[in-house]
């Protein structure tokens, strides 16, 4: 899940939280985004993303598999695609974010 949490600095910031262990995923290289697929594994069932550490992925899928198949992709790639699809992967957007007070 995406959650706003209080950091050690006292400021609040959006973080990716593992839906299996509940800990923050602090390095995108350690994370996956998971989607429940249909029973045949041919189409995303709801499109709802879930986030896991790579080391938590198998436990997450095993606990929730049932009749469904899970798809997974690397968190870093997924975040880049998200930024691209929101036209947020640009220097002006990054500069503006740096200027804004962080929540
Ligand atoms: Zn985890």
PDB file of N, CA and C and ligand atoms in Angstrom:
ATOM      1  N   UNK A   1       0.841  -1.167   0.000  1.00  0.00           N
ATOM      2  CA  UNK A   1       0.000   0.000   0.000  1.00  0.00           C
ATOM      3  C   UNK A   1       0.889   1.233   0.000  1.00  0.00           C
ATOM      4  N   UNK A   2       0.296   2.332  -0.459  1.00  0.00           N
ATOM      5  CA  UNK A   2       0.950   3.626  -0.347  1.00  0.00           C
ATOM      6  C   UNK A   2       0.376   4.284   0.901  1.00  0.00           C
ATOM      7  N   UNK A   3       1.253   4.796   1.736  1.00  0.00           N
ATOM      8  CA  UNK A   3       0.804   5.355   3.003  1.00  0.00           C
ATOM      9  C   UNK A   3       1.668   6.571   3.337  1.00  0.00           C
ATOM     10  N   UNK A   4       1.056   7.564   3.956  1.00  0.00           N
ATOM     11  CA  UNK A   4       1.811   8.716   4.442  1.00  0.00           C
ATOM     12  C   UNK A   4       2.257   8.396   5.864  1.00  0.00           C
ATOM     13  N   UNK A   5       3.565   8.442   6.088  1.00  0.00           N
ATOM     14  CA  UNK A   5       4.116   8.080   7.399  1.00  0.00           C
ATOM     15  C   UNK A   5       5.049   9.182   7.889  1.00  0.00           C
ATOM     16  N   UNK A   6       5.206   9.244   9.186  1.00  0.00           N
ATOM     17  CA  UNK A   6       6.114  10.217   9.794  1.00  0.00           C
ATOM     18  C   UNK A   6       7.525   9.651   9.758  1.00  0.00           C
ATOM     19  N   UNK A   7       8.441  10.418   9.190  1.00  0.00           N
ATOM     20  CA  UNK A   7       9.831   9.985   9.075  1.00  0.00           C
ATOM     21  C   UNK A   7      10.599  10.360  10.331  1.00  0.00           C
ATOM     22  N   UNK A   8      11.829   9.877  10.421  1.00  0.00           N
ATOM     23  CA  UNK A   8      12.687  10.172  11.576  1.00  0.00           C
ATOM     24  C   UNK A   8      12.942  11.675  11.704  1.00  0.00           C
ATOM     25  N   UNK A   9      12.834  12.394  10.585  1.00  0.00           N
ATOM     26  CA  UNK A   9      13.044  13.841  10.595  1.00  0.00           C
ATOM     27  C   UNK A   9      11.866  14.584  11.216  1.00  0.00           C
ATOM     28  N   UNK A  10      10.743  13.874  11.445  1.00  0.00           N
ATOM     29  CA  UNK A  10       9.533  14.507  11.958  1.00  0.00           C
ATOM     30  C   UNK A  10       8.572  14.915  10.859  1.00  0.00           C
ATOM     31  N   UNK A  11       9.029  14.885   9.621  1.00  0.00           N
ATOM     32  CA  UNK A  11       8.174  15.245   8.498  1.00  0.00           C
ATOM     33  C   UNK A  11       7.424  14.018   8.018  1.00  0.00           C
ATOM     34  N   UNK A  12       6.283  14.265   7.390  1.00  0.00           N
ATOM     35  CA  UNK A  12       5.480  13.193   6.817  1.00  0.00           C
ATOM     36  C   UNK A  12       5.825  13.041   5.340  1.00  0.00           C
ATOM     37  N   UNK A  13       5.801  11.812   4.870  1.00  0.00           N
ATOM     38  CA  UNK A  13       6.139  11.557   3.472  1.00  0.00           C
ATOM     39  C   UNK A  13       5.409  10.309   2.987  1.00  0.00           C
ATOM     40  N   UNK A  14       5.064  10.269   1.698  1.00  0.00           N
ATOM     41  CA  UNK A  14       4.453   9.051   1.161  1.00  0.00           C
ATOM     42  C   UNK A  14       5.504   7.951   1.047  1.00  0.00           C
ATOM     43  N   UNK A  15       5.117   6.764   1.471  1.00  0.00           N
ATOM     44  CA  UNK A  15       6.022   5.612   1.440  1.00  0.00           C
ATOM     45  C   UNK A  15       5.274   4.412   0.868  1.00  0.00           C
ATOM     46  N   UNK A  16       6.038   3.504   0.282  1.00  0.00           N
ATOM     47  CA  UNK A  16       5.476   2.229  -0.161  1.00  0.00           C
ATOM     48  C   UNK A  16       5.650   1.237   0.986  1.00  0.00           C
ATOM     49  N   UNK A  17       4.542   0.650   1.413  1.00  0.00           N
ATOM     50  CA  UNK A  17       4.535  -0.290   2.536  1.00  0.00           C
ATOM     51  C   UNK A  17       4.238  -1.693   2.004  1.00  0.00           C
ATOM     52  N   UNK A  18       4.992  -2.660   2.449  1.00  0.00           N
ATOM     53  CA  UNK A  18       4.808  -4.051   2.029  1.00  0.00           C
ATOM     54  C   UNK A  18       3.462  -4.573   2.550  1.00  0.00           C
ATOM     55  N   UNK A  19       2.633  -5.088   1.634  1.00  0.00           N
ATOM     56  CA  UNK A  19       1.326  -5.619   2.022  1.00  0.00           C
ATOM     57  C   UNK A  19       1.433  -6.986   2.693  1.00  0.00           C
ATOM     58  N   UNK A  20       2.616  -7.540   2.782  1.00  0.00           N
ATOM     59  CA  UNK A  20       2.794  -8.808   3.484  1.00  0.00           C
ATOM     60  C   UNK A  20       3.307  -8.582   4.906  1.00  0.00           C
ATOM     61  N   UNK A  21       4.427  -7.864   5.058  1.00  0.00           N
ATOM     62  CA  UNK A  21       5.040  -7.734   6.391  1.00  0.00           C
ATOM     63  C   UNK A  21       4.749  -6.394   7.065  1.00  0.00           C
ATOM     64  N   UNK A  22       4.244  -5.409   6.324  1.00  0.00           N
ATOM     65  CA  UNK A  22       3.887  -4.127   6.905  1.00  0.00           C
ATOM     66  C   UNK A  22       5.045  -3.157   7.069  1.00  0.00           C
ATOM     67  N   UNK A  23       6.234  -3.538   6.622  1.00  0.00           N
ATOM     68  CA  UNK A  23       7.400  -2.653   6.720  1.00  0.00           C
ATOM     69  C   UNK A  23       7.534  -1.827   5.434  1.00  0.00           C
ATOM     70  N   UNK A  24       8.199  -0.667   5.533  1.00  0.00           N
ATOM     71  CA  UNK A  24       8.414   0.183   4.369  1.00  0.00           C
ATOM     72  C   UNK A  24       9.376  -0.486   3.380  1.00  0.00           C
ATOM     73  N   UNK A  25       9.120  -0.282   2.103  1.00  0.00           N
ATOM     74  CA  UNK A  25      10.046  -0.709   1.049  1.00  0.00           C
ATOM     75  C   UNK A  25      10.869   0.525   0.711  1.00  0.00           C
ATOM     76  N   UNK A  26      12.096   0.584   1.208  1.00  0.00           N
ATOM     77  CA  UNK A  26      12.907   1.797   1.125  1.00  0.00           C
ATOM     78  C   UNK A  26      13.849   1.800  -0.072  1.00  0.00           C
ATOM     79  N   UNK A  27      13.910   0.714  -0.815  1.00  0.00           N
ATOM     80  CA  UNK A  27      14.720   0.650  -2.035  1.00  0.00           C
ATOM     81  C   UNK A  27      13.888  -0.063  -3.094  1.00  0.00           C
ATOM     82  N   UNK A  28      13.588   0.644  -4.179  1.00  0.00           N
ATOM     83  CA  UNK A  28      12.706   0.074  -5.197  1.00  0.00           C
ATOM     84  C   UNK A  28      13.256  -1.234  -5.772  1.00  0.00           C
ATOM     85  N   UNK A  29      14.543  -1.438  -5.678  1.00  0.00           N
ATOM     86  CA  UNK A  29      15.137  -2.678  -6.192  1.00  0.00           C
ATOM     87  C   UNK A  29      14.780  -3.892  -5.332  1.00  0.00           C
ATOM     88  N   UNK A  30      14.294  -3.630  -4.115  1.00  0.00           N
ATOM     89  CA  UNK A  30      13.898  -4.714  -3.207  1.00  0.00           C
ATOM     90  C   UNK A  30      12.398  -5.003  -3.257  1.00  0.00           C
ATOM     91  N   UNK A  31      11.655  -4.295  -4.143  1.00  0.00           N
ATOM     92  CA  UNK A  31      10.207  -4.420  -4.110  1.00  0.00           C
ATOM     93  C   UNK A  31       9.586  -4.924  -5.392  1.00  0.00           C
ATOM     94  N   UNK A  32       8.384  -5.440  -5.252  1.00  0.00           N
ATOM     95  CA  UNK A  32       7.547  -5.873  -6.373  1.00  0.00           C
ATOM     96  C   UNK A  32       6.188  -5.204  -6.277  1.00  0.00           C
ATOM     97  N   UNK A  33       5.520  -5.086  -7.420  1.00  0.00           N
ATOM     98  CA  UNK A  33       4.107  -4.732  -7.464  1.00  0.00           C
ATOM     99  C   UNK A  33       3.383  -5.966  -7.970  1.00  0.00           C
ATOM    100  N   UNK A  34       2.329  -6.346  -7.278  1.00  0.00           N
ATOM    101  CA  UNK A  34       1.609  -7.585  -7.597  1.00  0.00           C
ATOM    102  C   UNK A  34       0.167  -7.261  -7.968  1.00  0.00           C
ATOM    103  N   UNK A  35      -0.344  -8.020  -8.946  1.00  0.00           N
ATOM    104  CA  UNK A  35      -1.739  -7.897  -9.367  1.00  0.00           C
ATOM    105  C   UNK A  35      -2.365  -9.271  -9.361  1.00  0.00           C
ATOM    106  N   UNK A  36      -3.594  -9.307  -8.909  1.00  0.00           N
ATOM    107  CA  UNK A  36      -4.344 -10.553  -8.998  1.00  0.00           C
ATOM    108  C   UNK A  36      -4.822 -10.683 -10.439  1.00  0.00           C
ATOM    109  N   UNK A  37      -4.533 -11.810 -11.066  1.00  0.00           N
ATOM    110  CA  UNK A  37      -4.997 -12.066 -12.432  1.00  0.00           C
ATOM    111  C   UNK A  37      -6.230 -12.965 -12.369  1.00  0.00           C
ATOM    112  N   UNK A  38      -6.879 -13.125 -13.516  1.00  0.00           N
ATOM    113  CA  UNK A  38      -8.032 -14.010 -13.548  1.00  0.00           C
ATOM    114  C   UNK A  38      -7.592 -15.474 -13.381  1.00  0.00           C
ATOM    115  N   UNK A  39      -8.536 -16.356 -13.338  1.00  0.00           N
ATOM    116  CA  UNK A  39      -8.233 -17.756 -13.041  1.00  0.00           C
ATOM    117  C   UNK A  39      -7.304 -18.389 -14.057  1.00  0.00           C
ATOM    118  N   UNK A  40      -7.317 -17.879 -15.299  1.00  0.00           N
ATOM    119  CA  UNK A  40      -6.437 -18.424 -16.335  1.00  0.00           C
ATOM    120  C   UNK A  40      -5.102 -17.694 -16.393  1.00  0.00           C
ATOM    121  N   UNK A  41      -4.971 -16.599 -15.644  1.00  0.00           N
ATOM    122  CA  UNK A  41      -3.745 -15.812 -15.670  1.00  0.00           C
ATOM    123  C   UNK A  41      -3.583 -15.024 -16.946  1.00  0.00           C
ATOM    124  N   UNK A  42      -4.698 -14.673 -17.604  1.00  0.00           N
ATOM    125  CA  UNK A  42      -4.625 -13.976 -18.885  1.00  0.00           C
ATOM    126  C   UNK A  42      -5.021 -12.519 -18.817  1.00  0.00           C
ATOM    127  N   UNK A  43      -5.599 -12.070 -17.700  1.00  0.00           N
ATOM    128  CA  UNK A  43      -6.059 -10.688 -17.612  1.00  0.00           C
ATOM    129  C   UNK A  43      -6.042 -10.255 -16.144  1.00  0.00           C
ATOM    130  N   UNK A  44      -5.723  -8.979 -15.919  1.00  0.00           N
ATOM    131  CA  UNK A  44      -5.738  -8.460 -14.550  1.00  0.00           C
ATOM    132  C   UNK A  44      -7.164  -8.506 -14.021  1.00  0.00           C
ATOM    133  N   UNK A  45      -7.354  -9.054 -12.835  1.00  0.00           N
ATOM    134  CA  UNK A  45      -8.697  -9.262 -12.281  1.00  0.00           C
ATOM    135  C   UNK A  45      -9.331  -7.937 -11.893  1.00  0.00           C
ATOM    136  N   UNK A  46      -8.677  -7.179 -11.036  1.00  0.00           N
ATOM    137  CA  UNK A  46      -9.214  -5.877 -10.626  1.00  0.00           C
ATOM    138  C   UNK A  46      -8.270  -4.738 -10.996  1.00  0.00           C
ATOM    139  N   UNK A  47      -7.018  -5.044 -11.272  1.00  0.00           N
ATOM    140  CA  UNK A  47      -6.027  -4.008 -11.552  1.00  0.00           C
ATOM    141  C   UNK A  47      -5.505  -3.351 -10.292  1.00  0.00           C
ATOM    142  N   UNK A  48      -5.985  -3.768  -9.143  1.00  0.00           N
ATOM    143  CA  UNK A  48      -5.535  -3.172  -7.881  1.00  0.00           C
ATOM    144  C   UNK A  48      -4.099  -3.616  -7.593  1.00  0.00           C
ATOM    145  N   UNK A  49      -3.183  -2.660  -7.415  1.00  0.00           N
ATOM    146  CA  UNK A  49      -1.800  -3.051  -7.132  1.00  0.00           C
ATOM    147  C   UNK A  49      -1.589  -3.342  -5.650  1.00  0.00           C
ATOM    148  N   UNK A  50      -0.758  -4.331  -5.395  1.00  0.00           N
ATOM    149  CA  UNK A  50      -0.293  -4.639  -4.046  1.00  0.00           C
ATOM    150  C   UNK A  50       1.231  -4.554  -4.080  1.00  0.00           C
ATOM    151  N   UNK A  51       1.823  -4.202  -2.955  1.00  0.00           N
ATOM    152  CA  UNK A  51       3.268  -3.985  -2.900  1.00  0.00           C
ATOM    153  C   UNK A  51       3.896  -4.971  -1.930  1.00  0.00           C
ATOM    154  N   UNK A  52       4.998  -5.561  -2.344  1.00  0.00           N
ATOM    155  CA  UNK A  52       5.698  -6.505  -1.463  1.00  0.00           C
ATOM    156  C   UNK A  52       7.204  -6.341  -1.615  1.00  0.00           C
ATOM    157  N   UNK A  53       7.923  -6.669  -0.532  1.00  0.00           N
ATOM    158  CA  UNK A  53       9.355  -6.885  -0.696  1.00  0.00           C
ATOM    159  C   UNK A  53       9.502  -8.126  -1.575  1.00  0.00           C
ATOM    160  N   UNK A  54      10.557  -8.202  -2.348  1.00  0.00           N
ATOM    161  CA  UNK A  54      10.761  -9.405  -3.156  1.00  0.00           C
ATOM    162  C   UNK A  54      10.813 -10.641  -2.276  1.00  0.00           C
ATOM    163  N   UNK A  55      11.416 -10.504  -1.097  1.00  0.00           N
ATOM    164  CA  UNK A  55      11.512 -11.656  -0.198  1.00  0.00           C
ATOM    165  C   UNK A  55      10.165 -12.021   0.424  1.00  0.00           C
ATOM    166  N   UNK A  56       9.176 -11.136   0.357  1.00  0.00           N
ATOM    167  CA  UNK A  56       7.841 -11.398   0.905  1.00  0.00           C
ATOM    168  C   UNK A  56       6.850 -11.841  -0.176  1.00  0.00           C
ATOM    169  N   UNK A  57       7.258 -11.781  -1.435  1.00  0.00           N
ATOM    170  CA  UNK A  57       6.351 -12.029  -2.553  1.00  0.00           C
ATOM    171  C   UNK A  57       5.731 -13.424  -2.512  1.00  0.00           C
ATOM    172  N   UNK A  58       6.536 -14.435  -2.309  1.00  0.00           N
ATOM    173  CA  UNK A  58       6.025 -15.806  -2.335  1.00  0.00           C
ATOM    174  C   UNK A  58       5.011 -16.035  -1.204  1.00  0.00           C
ATOM    175  N   UNK A  59       5.318 -15.534  -0.017  1.00  0.00           N
ATOM    176  CA  UNK A  59       4.384 -15.681   1.111  1.00  0.00           C
ATOM    177  C   UNK A  59       3.093 -14.928   0.841  1.00  0.00           C
ATOM    178  N   UNK A  60       3.196 -13.734   0.259  1.00  0.00           N
ATOM    179  CA  UNK A  60       2.010 -12.942  -0.078  1.00  0.00           C
ATOM    180  C   UNK A  60       1.121 -13.714  -1.046  1.00  0.00           C
ATOM    181  N   UNK A  61       1.720 -14.212  -2.121  1.00  0.00           N
ATOM    182  CA  UNK A  61       0.937 -14.927  -3.140  1.00  0.00           C
ATOM    183  C   UNK A  61       0.363 -16.223  -2.582  1.00  0.00           C
ATOM    184  N   UNK A  62       1.130 -16.950  -1.797  1.00  0.00           N
ATOM    185  CA  UNK A  62       0.648 -18.216  -1.229  1.00  0.00           C
ATOM    186  C   UNK A  62      -0.547 -17.998  -0.316  1.00  0.00           C
ATOM    187  N   UNK A  63      -0.513 -16.901   0.445  1.00  0.00           N
ATOM    188  CA  UNK A  63      -1.600 -16.620   1.382  1.00  0.00           C
ATOM    189  C   UNK A  63      -2.863 -16.148   0.684  1.00  0.00           C
ATOM    190  N   UNK A  64      -2.742 -15.673  -0.568  1.00  0.00           N
ATOM    191  CA  UNK A  64      -3.887 -15.065  -1.241  1.00  0.00           C
ATOM    192  C   UNK A  64      -4.207 -15.694  -2.594  1.00  0.00           C
ATOM    193  N   UNK A  65      -3.552 -16.759  -2.927  1.00  0.00           N
ATOM    194  CA  UNK A  65      -3.708 -17.346  -4.258  1.00  0.00           C
ATOM    195  C   UNK A  65      -5.085 -17.889  -4.530  1.00  0.00           C
ATOM    196  N   UNK A  66      -5.487 -18.902  -3.818  1.00  0.00           N
ATOM    197  CA  UNK A  66      -6.793 -19.494  -4.048  1.00  0.00           C
ATOM    198  C   UNK A  66      -6.987 -19.869  -5.501  1.00  0.00           C
ATOM    199  N   UNK A  67      -8.036 -19.347  -6.090  1.00  0.00           N
ATOM    200  CA  UNK A  67      -8.355 -19.670  -7.478  1.00  0.00           C
ATOM    201  C   UNK A  67      -7.665 -18.740  -8.467  1.00  0.00           C
ATOM    202  N   UNK A  68      -6.871 -17.832  -7.971  1.00  0.00           N
ATOM    203  CA  UNK A  68      -6.313 -16.806  -8.835  1.00  0.00           C
ATOM    204  C   UNK A  68      -4.806 -16.964  -9.015  1.00  0.00           C
ATOM    205  N   UNK A  69      -4.311 -16.340 -10.070  1.00  0.00           N
ATOM    206  CA  UNK A  69      -2.891 -16.298 -10.401  1.00  0.00           C
ATOM    207  C   UNK A  69      -2.415 -14.887 -10.081  1.00  0.00           C
ATOM    208  N   UNK A  70      -1.171 -14.741  -9.655  1.00  0.00           N
ATOM    209  CA  UNK A  70      -0.629 -13.413  -9.369  1.00  0.00           C
ATOM    210  C   UNK A  70       0.421 -13.049 -10.403  1.00  0.00           C
ATOM    211  N   UNK A  71       0.361 -11.805 -10.867  1.00  0.00           N
ATOM    212  CA  UNK A  71       1.404 -11.249 -11.719  1.00  0.00           C
ATOM    213  C   UNK A  71       2.253 -10.329 -10.847  1.00  0.00           C
ATOM    214  N   UNK A  72       3.529 -10.238 -11.143  1.00  0.00           N
ATOM    215  CA  UNK A  72       4.404  -9.329 -10.396  1.00  0.00           C
ATOM    216  C   UNK A  72       5.360  -8.633 -11.358  1.00  0.00           C
ATOM    217  N   UNK A  73       5.685  -7.394 -11.017  1.00  0.00           N
ATOM    218  CA  UNK A  73       6.700  -6.655 -11.759  1.00  0.00           C
ATOM    219  C   UNK A  73       7.554  -5.900 -10.752  1.00  0.00           C
ATOM    220  N   UNK A  74       8.729  -5.475 -11.164  1.00  0.00           N
ATOM    221  CA  UNK A  74       9.618  -4.785 -10.232  1.00  0.00           C
ATOM    222  C   UNK A  74       9.077  -3.400  -9.883  1.00  0.00           C
ATOM    223  N   UNK A  75       9.195  -3.048  -8.623  1.00  0.00           N
ATOM    224  CA  UNK A  75       8.674  -1.774  -8.124  1.00  0.00           C
ATOM    225  C   UNK A  75       9.290  -0.583  -8.861  1.00  0.00           C
ATOM    226  N   UNK A  76      10.582  -0.603  -9.113  1.00  0.00           N
ATOM    227  CA  UNK A  76      11.243   0.535  -9.766  1.00  0.00           C
ATOM    228  C   UNK A  76      10.667   0.814 -11.142  1.00  0.00           C
ATOM    229  N   UNK A  77      10.473  -0.221 -11.934  1.00  0.00           N
ATOM    230  CA  UNK A  77       9.898  -0.043 -13.270  1.00  0.00           C
ATOM    231  C   UNK A  77       8.470   0.477 -13.165  1.00  0.00           C
ATOM    232  N   UNK A  78       7.709  -0.070 -12.233  1.00  0.00           N
ATOM    233  CA  UNK A  78       6.306   0.329 -12.072  1.00  0.00           C
ATOM    234  C   UNK A  78       6.214   1.804 -11.705  1.00  0.00           C
ATOM    235  N   UNK A  79       7.098   2.276 -10.823  1.00  0.00           N
ATOM    236  CA  UNK A  79       7.076   3.686 -10.420  1.00  0.00           C
ATOM    237  C   UNK A  79       7.418   4.602 -11.590  1.00  0.00           C
ATOM    238  N   UNK A  80       8.373   4.196 -12.414  1.00  0.00           N
ATOM    239  CA  UNK A  80       8.715   4.990 -13.604  1.00  0.00           C
ATOM    240  C   UNK A  80       7.518   5.054 -14.547  1.00  0.00           C
ATOM    241  N   UNK A  81       6.844   3.935 -14.758  1.00  0.00           N
ATOM    242  CA  UNK A  81       5.661   3.935 -15.631  1.00  0.00           C
ATOM    243  C   UNK A  81       4.565   4.821 -15.053  1.00  0.00           C
ATOM    244  N   UNK A  82       4.382   4.785 -13.738  1.00  0.00           N
ATOM    245  CA  UNK A  82       3.380   5.626 -13.088  1.00  0.00           C
ATOM    246  C   UNK A  82       3.695   7.104 -13.309  1.00  0.00           C
ATOM    247  N   UNK A  83       4.953   7.488 -13.101  1.00  0.00           N
ATOM    248  CA  UNK A  83       5.362   8.878 -13.315  1.00  0.00           C
ATOM    249  C   UNK A  83       5.166   9.277 -14.774  1.00  0.00           C
ATOM    250  N   UNK A  84       5.537   8.409 -15.691  1.00  0.00           N
ATOM    251  CA  UNK A  84       5.359   8.702 -17.118  1.00  0.00           C
ATOM    252  C   UNK A  84       3.882   8.888 -17.455  1.00  0.00           C
ATOM    253  N   UNK A  85       3.029   8.019 -16.927  1.00  0.00           N
ATOM    254  CA  UNK A  85       1.600   8.077 -17.257  1.00  0.00           C
ATOM    255  C   UNK A  85       0.916   9.294 -16.644  1.00  0.00           C
ATOM    256  N   UNK A  86       1.533   9.882 -15.612  1.00  0.00           N
ATOM    257  CA  UNK A  86       1.001  11.097 -14.995  1.00  0.00           C
ATOM    258  C   UNK A  86       1.771  12.333 -15.475  1.00  0.00           C
ATOM    259  N   UNK A  87       2.644  12.132 -16.470  1.00  0.00           N
ATOM    260  CA  UNK A  87       3.496  13.213 -16.985  1.00  0.00           C
ATOM    261  C   UNK A  87       4.258  13.908 -15.845  1.00  0.00           C
ATOM    262  N   UNK A  88       4.727  13.106 -14.889  1.00  0.00           N
ATOM    263  CA  UNK A  88       5.424  13.638 -13.717  1.00  0.00           C
ATOM    264  C   UNK A  88       6.915  13.342 -13.734  1.00  0.00           C
ATOM    265  N   UNK A  89       7.381  12.680 -14.767  1.00  0.00           N
ATOM    266  CA  UNK A  89       8.790  12.297 -14.828  1.00  0.00           C
ATOM    267  C   UNK A  89       9.589  13.346 -15.606  1.00  0.00           C
ATOM    268  N   UNK A  90       9.445  14.616 -15.163  1.00  0.00           N
ATOM    269  CA  UNK A  90      10.089  15.719 -15.864  1.00  0.00           C
ATOM    270  C   UNK A  90      10.800  16.627 -14.854  1.00  0.00           C
ATOM    271  N   UNK A  91      11.836  17.325 -15.285  1.00  0.00           N
ATOM    272  CA  UNK A  91      12.580  18.190 -14.358  1.00  0.00           C
ATOM    273  C   UNK A  91      11.720  19.273 -13.718  1.00  0.00           C
ATOM    274  N   UNK A  92      10.763  19.865 -14.466  1.00  0.00           N
ATOM    275  CA  UNK A  92       9.949  20.938 -13.877  1.00  0.00           C
ATOM    276  C   UNK A  92       9.066  20.423 -12.751  1.00  0.00           C
ATOM    277  N   UNK A  93       8.543  19.224 -12.896  1.00  0.00           N
ATOM    278  CA  UNK A  93       7.715  18.650 -11.826  1.00  0.00           C
ATOM    279  C   UNK A  93       8.582  18.336 -10.612  1.00  0.00           C
ATOM    280  N   UNK A  94       9.773  17.809 -10.856  1.00  0.00           N
ATOM    281  CA  UNK A  94      10.692  17.513  -9.743  1.00  0.00           C
ATOM    282  C   UNK A  94      11.105  18.802  -9.031  1.00  0.00           C
ATOM    283  N   UNK A  95      11.428  19.846  -9.804  1.00  0.00           N
ATOM    284  CA  UNK A  95      11.805  21.130  -9.201  1.00  0.00           C
ATOM    285  C   UNK A  95      10.676  21.679  -8.341  1.00  0.00           C
ATOM    286  N   UNK A  96       9.436  21.597  -8.855  1.00  0.00           N
ATOM    287  CA  UNK A  96       8.282  22.082  -8.101  1.00  0.00           C
ATOM    288  C   UNK A  96       8.102  21.300  -6.802  1.00  0.00           C
ATOM    289  N   UNK A  97       8.292  20.001  -6.865  1.00  0.00           N
ATOM    290  CA  UNK A  97       8.157  19.170  -5.664  1.00  0.00           C
ATOM    291  C   UNK A  97       9.191  19.561  -4.617  1.00  0.00           C
ATOM    292  N   UNK A  98      10.386  19.876  -5.057  1.00  0.00           N
ATOM    293  CA  UNK A  98      11.441  20.283  -4.124  1.00  0.00           C
ATOM    294  C   UNK A  98      11.088  21.596  -3.433  1.00  0.00           C
ATOM    295  N   UNK A  99      10.355  22.465  -4.146  1.00  0.00           N
ATOM    296  CA  UNK A  99       9.980  23.765  -3.592  1.00  0.00           C
ATOM    297  C   UNK A  99       8.814  23.678  -2.609  1.00  0.00           C
ATOM    298  N   UNK A 100       7.949  22.686  -2.811  1.00  0.00           N
ATOM    299  CA  UNK A 100       6.754  22.578  -1.975  1.00  0.00           C
ATOM    300  C   UNK A 100       7.093  22.036  -0.608  1.00  0.00           C
ATOM    301  N   UNK A 101       6.320  22.455   0.365  1.00  0.00           N
ATOM    302  CA  UNK A 101       6.468  21.880   1.697  1.00  0.00           C
ATOM    303  C   UNK A 101       6.031  20.433   1.615  1.00  0.00           C
ATOM    304  N   UNK A 102       6.833  19.550   2.119  1.00  0.00           N
ATOM    305  CA  UNK A 102       6.457  18.137   2.100  1.00  0.00           C
ATOM    306  C   UNK A 102       5.440  17.878   3.189  1.00  0.00           C
ATOM    307  N   UNK A 103       4.499  16.997   2.892  1.00  0.00           N
ATOM    308  CA  UNK A 103       3.490  16.678   3.895  1.00  0.00           C
ATOM    309  C   UNK A 103       4.054  15.738   4.927  1.00  0.00           C
TER     310      UNK A 103
HETATM  311 ZN1  LIG B   1       7.769  -7.346   3.309  1.00  0.00          ZN
END
